[in-house]
Short mmCIF file of C-alpha atoms in Angstrom, two decimals:
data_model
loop_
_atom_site.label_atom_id
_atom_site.label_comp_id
_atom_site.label_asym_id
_atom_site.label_seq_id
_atom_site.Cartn_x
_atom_site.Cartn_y
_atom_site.Cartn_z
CA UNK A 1 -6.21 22.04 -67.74
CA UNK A 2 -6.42 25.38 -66.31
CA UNK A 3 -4.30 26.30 -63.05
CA UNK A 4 -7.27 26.77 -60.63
CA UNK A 5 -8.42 23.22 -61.85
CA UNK A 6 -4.96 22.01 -61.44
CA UNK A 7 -4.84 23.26 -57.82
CA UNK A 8 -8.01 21.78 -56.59
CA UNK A 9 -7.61 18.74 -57.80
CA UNK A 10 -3.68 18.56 -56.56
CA UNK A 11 -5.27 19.81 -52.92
CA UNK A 12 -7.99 16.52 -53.75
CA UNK A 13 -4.57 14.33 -53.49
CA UNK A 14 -3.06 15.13 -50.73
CA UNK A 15 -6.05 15.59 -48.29
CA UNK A 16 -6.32 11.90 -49.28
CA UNK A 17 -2.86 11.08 -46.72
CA UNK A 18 -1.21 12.82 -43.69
CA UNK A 19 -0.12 16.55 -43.65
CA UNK A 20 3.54 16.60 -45.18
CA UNK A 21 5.41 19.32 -46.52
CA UNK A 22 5.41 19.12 -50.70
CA UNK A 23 7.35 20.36 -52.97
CA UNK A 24 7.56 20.57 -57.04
CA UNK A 25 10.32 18.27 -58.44
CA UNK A 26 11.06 19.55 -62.14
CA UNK A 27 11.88 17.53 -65.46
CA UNK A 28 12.98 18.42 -68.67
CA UNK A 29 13.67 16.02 -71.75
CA UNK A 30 15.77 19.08 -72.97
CA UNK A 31 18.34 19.30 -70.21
CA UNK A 32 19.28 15.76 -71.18
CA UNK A 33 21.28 14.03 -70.60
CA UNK A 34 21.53 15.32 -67.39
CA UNK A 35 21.88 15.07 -64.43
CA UNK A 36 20.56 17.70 -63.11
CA UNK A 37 19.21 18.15 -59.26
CA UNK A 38 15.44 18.50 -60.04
CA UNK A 39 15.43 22.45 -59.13
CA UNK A 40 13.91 24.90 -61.73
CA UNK A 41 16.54 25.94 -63.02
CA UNK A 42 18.37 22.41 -63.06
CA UNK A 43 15.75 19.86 -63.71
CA UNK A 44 16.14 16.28 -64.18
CA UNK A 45 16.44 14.31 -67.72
CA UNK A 46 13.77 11.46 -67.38
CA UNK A 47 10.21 11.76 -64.98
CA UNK A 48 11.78 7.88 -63.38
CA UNK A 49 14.30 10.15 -61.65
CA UNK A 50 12.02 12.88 -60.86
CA UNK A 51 9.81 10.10 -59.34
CA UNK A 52 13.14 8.60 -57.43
CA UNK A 53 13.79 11.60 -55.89
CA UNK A 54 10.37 13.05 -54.42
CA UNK A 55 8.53 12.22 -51.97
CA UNK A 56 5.21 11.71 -50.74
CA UNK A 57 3.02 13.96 -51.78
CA UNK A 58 5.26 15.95 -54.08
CA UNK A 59 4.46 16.99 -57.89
CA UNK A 60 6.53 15.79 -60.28
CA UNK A 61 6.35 18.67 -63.31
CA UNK A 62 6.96 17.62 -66.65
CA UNK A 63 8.16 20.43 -69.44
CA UNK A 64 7.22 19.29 -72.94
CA UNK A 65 9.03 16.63 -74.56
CA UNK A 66 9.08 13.04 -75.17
CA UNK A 67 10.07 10.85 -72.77
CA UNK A 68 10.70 6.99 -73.55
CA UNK A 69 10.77 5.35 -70.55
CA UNK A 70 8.58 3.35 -67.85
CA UNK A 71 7.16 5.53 -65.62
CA UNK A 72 6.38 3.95 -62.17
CA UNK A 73 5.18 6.28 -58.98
CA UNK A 74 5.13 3.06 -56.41
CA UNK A 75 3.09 3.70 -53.24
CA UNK A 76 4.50 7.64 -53.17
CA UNK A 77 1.90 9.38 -53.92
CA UNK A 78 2.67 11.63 -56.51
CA UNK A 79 0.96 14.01 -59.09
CA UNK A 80 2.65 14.20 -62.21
CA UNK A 81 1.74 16.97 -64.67
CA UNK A 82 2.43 18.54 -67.47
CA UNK A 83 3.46 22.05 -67.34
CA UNK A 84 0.85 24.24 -68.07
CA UNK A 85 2.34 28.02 -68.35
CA UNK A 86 2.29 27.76 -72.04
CA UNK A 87 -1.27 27.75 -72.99
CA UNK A 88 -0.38 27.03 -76.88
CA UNK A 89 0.77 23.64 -76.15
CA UNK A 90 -1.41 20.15 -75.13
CA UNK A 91 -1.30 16.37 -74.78
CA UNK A 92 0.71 16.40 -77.83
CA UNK A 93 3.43 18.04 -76.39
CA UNK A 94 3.62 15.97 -73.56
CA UNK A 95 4.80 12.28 -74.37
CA UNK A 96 5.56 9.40 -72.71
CA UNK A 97 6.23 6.13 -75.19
CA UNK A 98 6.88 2.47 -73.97
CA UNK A 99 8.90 1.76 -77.21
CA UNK A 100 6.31 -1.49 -77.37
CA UNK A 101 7.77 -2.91 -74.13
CA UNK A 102 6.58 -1.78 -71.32
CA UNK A 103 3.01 -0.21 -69.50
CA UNK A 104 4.54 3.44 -69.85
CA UNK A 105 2.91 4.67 -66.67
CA UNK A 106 1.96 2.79 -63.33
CA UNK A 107 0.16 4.79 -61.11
CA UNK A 108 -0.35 3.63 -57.03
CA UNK A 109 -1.00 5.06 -53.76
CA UNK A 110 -2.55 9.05 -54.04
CA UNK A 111 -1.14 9.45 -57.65
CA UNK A 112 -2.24 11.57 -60.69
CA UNK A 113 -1.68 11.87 -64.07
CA UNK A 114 -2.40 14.95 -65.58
CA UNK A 115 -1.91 16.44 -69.10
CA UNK A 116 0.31 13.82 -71.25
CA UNK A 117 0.31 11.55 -74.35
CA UNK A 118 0.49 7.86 -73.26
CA UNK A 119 1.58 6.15 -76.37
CA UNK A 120 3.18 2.65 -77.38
CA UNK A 121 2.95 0.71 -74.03
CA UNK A 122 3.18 -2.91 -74.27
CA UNK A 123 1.29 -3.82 -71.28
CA UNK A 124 -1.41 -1.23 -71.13
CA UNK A 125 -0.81 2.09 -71.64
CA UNK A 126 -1.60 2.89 -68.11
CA UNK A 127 -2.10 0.78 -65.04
CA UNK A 128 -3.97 1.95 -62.20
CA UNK A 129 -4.21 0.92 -58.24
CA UNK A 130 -5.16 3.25 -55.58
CA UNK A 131 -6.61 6.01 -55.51
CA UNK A 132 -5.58 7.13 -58.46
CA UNK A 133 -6.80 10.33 -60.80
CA UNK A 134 -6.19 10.26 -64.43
CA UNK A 135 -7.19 13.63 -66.58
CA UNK A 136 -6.75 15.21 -69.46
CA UNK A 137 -4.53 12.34 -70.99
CA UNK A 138 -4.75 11.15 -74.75
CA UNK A 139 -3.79 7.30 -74.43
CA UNK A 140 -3.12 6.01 -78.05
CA UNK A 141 -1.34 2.81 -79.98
CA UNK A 142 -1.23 0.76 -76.89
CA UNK A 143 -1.57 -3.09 -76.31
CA UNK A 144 -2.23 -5.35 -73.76
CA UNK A 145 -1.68 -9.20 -74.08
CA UNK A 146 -4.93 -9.93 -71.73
CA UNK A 147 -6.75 -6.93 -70.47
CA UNK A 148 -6.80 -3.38 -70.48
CA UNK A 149 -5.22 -2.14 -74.00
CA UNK A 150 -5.25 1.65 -73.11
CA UNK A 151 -6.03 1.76 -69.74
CA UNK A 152 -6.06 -1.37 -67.16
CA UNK A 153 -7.69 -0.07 -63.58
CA UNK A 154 -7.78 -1.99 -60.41
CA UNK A 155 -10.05 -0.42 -57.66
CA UNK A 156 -9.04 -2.71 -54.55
CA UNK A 157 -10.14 -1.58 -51.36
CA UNK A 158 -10.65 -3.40 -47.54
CA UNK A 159 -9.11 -6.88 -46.73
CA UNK A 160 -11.05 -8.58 -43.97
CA UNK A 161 -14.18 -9.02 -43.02
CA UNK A 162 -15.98 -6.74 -40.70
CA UNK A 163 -13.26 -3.97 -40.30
CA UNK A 164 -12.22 -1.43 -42.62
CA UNK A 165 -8.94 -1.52 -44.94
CA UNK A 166 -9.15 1.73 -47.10
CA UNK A 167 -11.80 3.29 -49.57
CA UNK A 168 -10.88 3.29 -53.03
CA UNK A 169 -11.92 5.82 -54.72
CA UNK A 170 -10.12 6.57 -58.86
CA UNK A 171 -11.30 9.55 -61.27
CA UNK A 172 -10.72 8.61 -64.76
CA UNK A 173 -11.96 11.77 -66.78
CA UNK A 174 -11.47 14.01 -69.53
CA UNK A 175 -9.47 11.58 -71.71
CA UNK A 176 -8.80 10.32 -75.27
CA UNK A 177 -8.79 7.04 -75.07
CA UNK A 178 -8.50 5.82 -78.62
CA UNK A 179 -6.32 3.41 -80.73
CA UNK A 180 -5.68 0.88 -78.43
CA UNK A 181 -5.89 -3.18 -78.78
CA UNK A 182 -6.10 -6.25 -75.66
CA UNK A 183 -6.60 -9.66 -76.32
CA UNK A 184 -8.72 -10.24 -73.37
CA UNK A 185 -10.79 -7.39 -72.48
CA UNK A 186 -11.22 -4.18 -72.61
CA UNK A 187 -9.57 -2.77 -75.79
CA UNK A 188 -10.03 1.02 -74.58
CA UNK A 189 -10.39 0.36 -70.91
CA UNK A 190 -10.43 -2.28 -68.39
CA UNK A 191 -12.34 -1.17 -64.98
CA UNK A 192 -11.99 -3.64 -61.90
CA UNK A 193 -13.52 -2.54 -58.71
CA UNK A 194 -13.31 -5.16 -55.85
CA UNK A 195 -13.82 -4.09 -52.17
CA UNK A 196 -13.95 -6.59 -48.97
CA UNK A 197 -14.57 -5.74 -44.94
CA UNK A 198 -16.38 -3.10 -44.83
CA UNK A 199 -15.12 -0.97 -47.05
CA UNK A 200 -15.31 0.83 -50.46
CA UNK A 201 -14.46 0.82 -54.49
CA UNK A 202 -15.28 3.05 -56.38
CA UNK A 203 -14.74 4.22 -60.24
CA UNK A 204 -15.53 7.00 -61.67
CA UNK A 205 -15.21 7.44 -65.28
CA UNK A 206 -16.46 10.92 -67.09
CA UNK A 207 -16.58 12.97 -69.88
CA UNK A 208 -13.81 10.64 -71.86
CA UNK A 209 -13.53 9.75 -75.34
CA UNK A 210 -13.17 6.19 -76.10
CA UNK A 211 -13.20 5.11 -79.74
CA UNK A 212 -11.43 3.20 -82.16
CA UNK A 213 -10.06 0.67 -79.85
CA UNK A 214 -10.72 -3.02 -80.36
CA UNK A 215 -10.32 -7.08 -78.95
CA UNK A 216 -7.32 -8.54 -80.66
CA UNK A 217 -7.08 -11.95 -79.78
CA UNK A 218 -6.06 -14.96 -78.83
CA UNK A 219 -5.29 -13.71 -75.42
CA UNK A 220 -1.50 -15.40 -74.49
CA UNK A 221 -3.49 -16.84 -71.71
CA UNK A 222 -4.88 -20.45 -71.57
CA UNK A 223 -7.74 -19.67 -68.84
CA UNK A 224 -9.11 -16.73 -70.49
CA UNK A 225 -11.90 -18.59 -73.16
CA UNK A 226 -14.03 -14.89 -74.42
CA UNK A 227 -13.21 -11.40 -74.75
CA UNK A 228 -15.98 -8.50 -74.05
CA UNK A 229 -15.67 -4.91 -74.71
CA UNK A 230 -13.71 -3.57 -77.69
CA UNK A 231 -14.12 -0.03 -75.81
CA UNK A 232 -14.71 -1.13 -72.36
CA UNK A 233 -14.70 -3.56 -70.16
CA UNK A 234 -16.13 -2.78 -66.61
CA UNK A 235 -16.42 -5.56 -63.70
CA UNK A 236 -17.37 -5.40 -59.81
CA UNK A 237 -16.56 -8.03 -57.23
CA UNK A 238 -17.54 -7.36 -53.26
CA UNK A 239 -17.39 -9.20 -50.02
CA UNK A 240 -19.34 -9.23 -46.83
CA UNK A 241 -20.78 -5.54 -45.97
CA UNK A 242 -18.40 -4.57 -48.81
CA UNK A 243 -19.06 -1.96 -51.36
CA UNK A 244 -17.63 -2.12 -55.17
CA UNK A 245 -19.03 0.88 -57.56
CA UNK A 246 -18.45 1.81 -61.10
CA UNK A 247 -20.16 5.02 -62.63
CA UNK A 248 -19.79 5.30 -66.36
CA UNK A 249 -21.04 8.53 -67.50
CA UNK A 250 -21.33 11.76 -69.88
CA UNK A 251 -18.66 9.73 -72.35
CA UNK A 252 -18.54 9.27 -76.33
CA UNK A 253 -18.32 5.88 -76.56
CA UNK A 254 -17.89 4.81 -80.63
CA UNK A 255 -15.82 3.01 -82.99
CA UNK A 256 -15.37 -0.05 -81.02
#
């Protein structure tokens, strides 16, 4: 992702919340282990502590390496990228691997993800809520025990009738989504958009490739009785005066 690209979308984020002051927290798997303060020239070990120690609005930035660990932003806010002042390297540079145990990333609030290899999650590769942006990812060799193998994404906006709650609005674009297994649904993707009182969901998934992911069932749940959508699996659900959107488009969809 070029730097102009990077910078408009980063500005997309945080117009999304209140005017704070940001700042760049730094991480690097080769100034392990640590501890490091997070500065340039003394970054932190793992992206968890980078995330621990920014706030709102802040951008997390990610030298290349692989990281195994859970990744987890909470309700911060945060844009995590991949550092992109080597233009040789790419997604494969960039790794972050559940070790088959975890989801590797959970994005919430204004996050992003931007740039890495999400690989090996046990619960999803990635889990979205909020408005969330996900680019230029490749998210490979993940499972899910019920939905969303590579990527599981909750839209959920409003929460009473007749007022407004909060828009949703997530980006999911420019990805390699490939690789990836759920015994529900959604072996690629699972896309949830739900929106109550007056307000809005919306999904928006673009330019992506999604092949070679597939239903692997039984799903460990009871309740759930059929799976749909080796590549994806896209649902809305609205209330009263409620709006719930998902826009599927420009995408290589194969394989499945």
């Amino acid at each position: 992702m070029n730097t102009s690209r990077r910078i408009l979308l980063l500005a997309a984020i945080l117009l999304c919340g209140p005017a704070l002051a940001q700042s760049t927290v730094y991480v690097d798997a080769a100034n392990c282990p640590g501890p490091g303060n997070g500065s340039q020239g003394d970054p932190f070990c793992t992206i968890g502590e980078a995330i621990a120690a920014a706030a709102t609005g802040d951008t997390v930035q990610v030298l290349p390496g692989t990281y195994d660990e859970c990744v987890n932003t909470g309700a911060k806010g945060l844009a995590i990228v991949a550092d992109d002042s080597n233009p040789s390297l790419d997604a494969a540079d960039f790794i972050i691997d559940g070790g088959a145990l975890c989801t590797p990333v959970v994005l919430g609030g204004n996050s992003a993800l931007d740039g890495f290899t999400v690989r090996n999650g046990g619960d999803s590769g990635i889990r979205a809520f909020g408005a969330v942006s996900i680019t230029n990812n490749v998210i490979t060799g993940n499972t899910a025990p019920e939905y969303g193998g590579g990527l599981y994404v909750y839209a959920d906006a409003g929460g009473g009738y007749y007022f407004a709650y909060g828009d949703v609005d997530i980006t999911v674009e420019d990805n390699t989504i490939t690789g990836n297994t759920a015994a529900g649904d959604g072996g690629g993707a699972y896309l949830w958009s739900s929106s109550s009182g007056n307000a809005q969901a919306n999904i928006t998934v673009q330019r992506n490739s999604i092949t070679g992911n597939a239903l692997a069932g039984p799903p460990t749940d009871p309740n759930i009785v059929s799976s749909h959508g080796g590549g994806v699996s896209a649902w809305t659900s609205t209330g009263v005066f409620a709006t719930a959107g998902i826009v599927i488009s420009q995408n290589t969809i194969e394989g499945n």
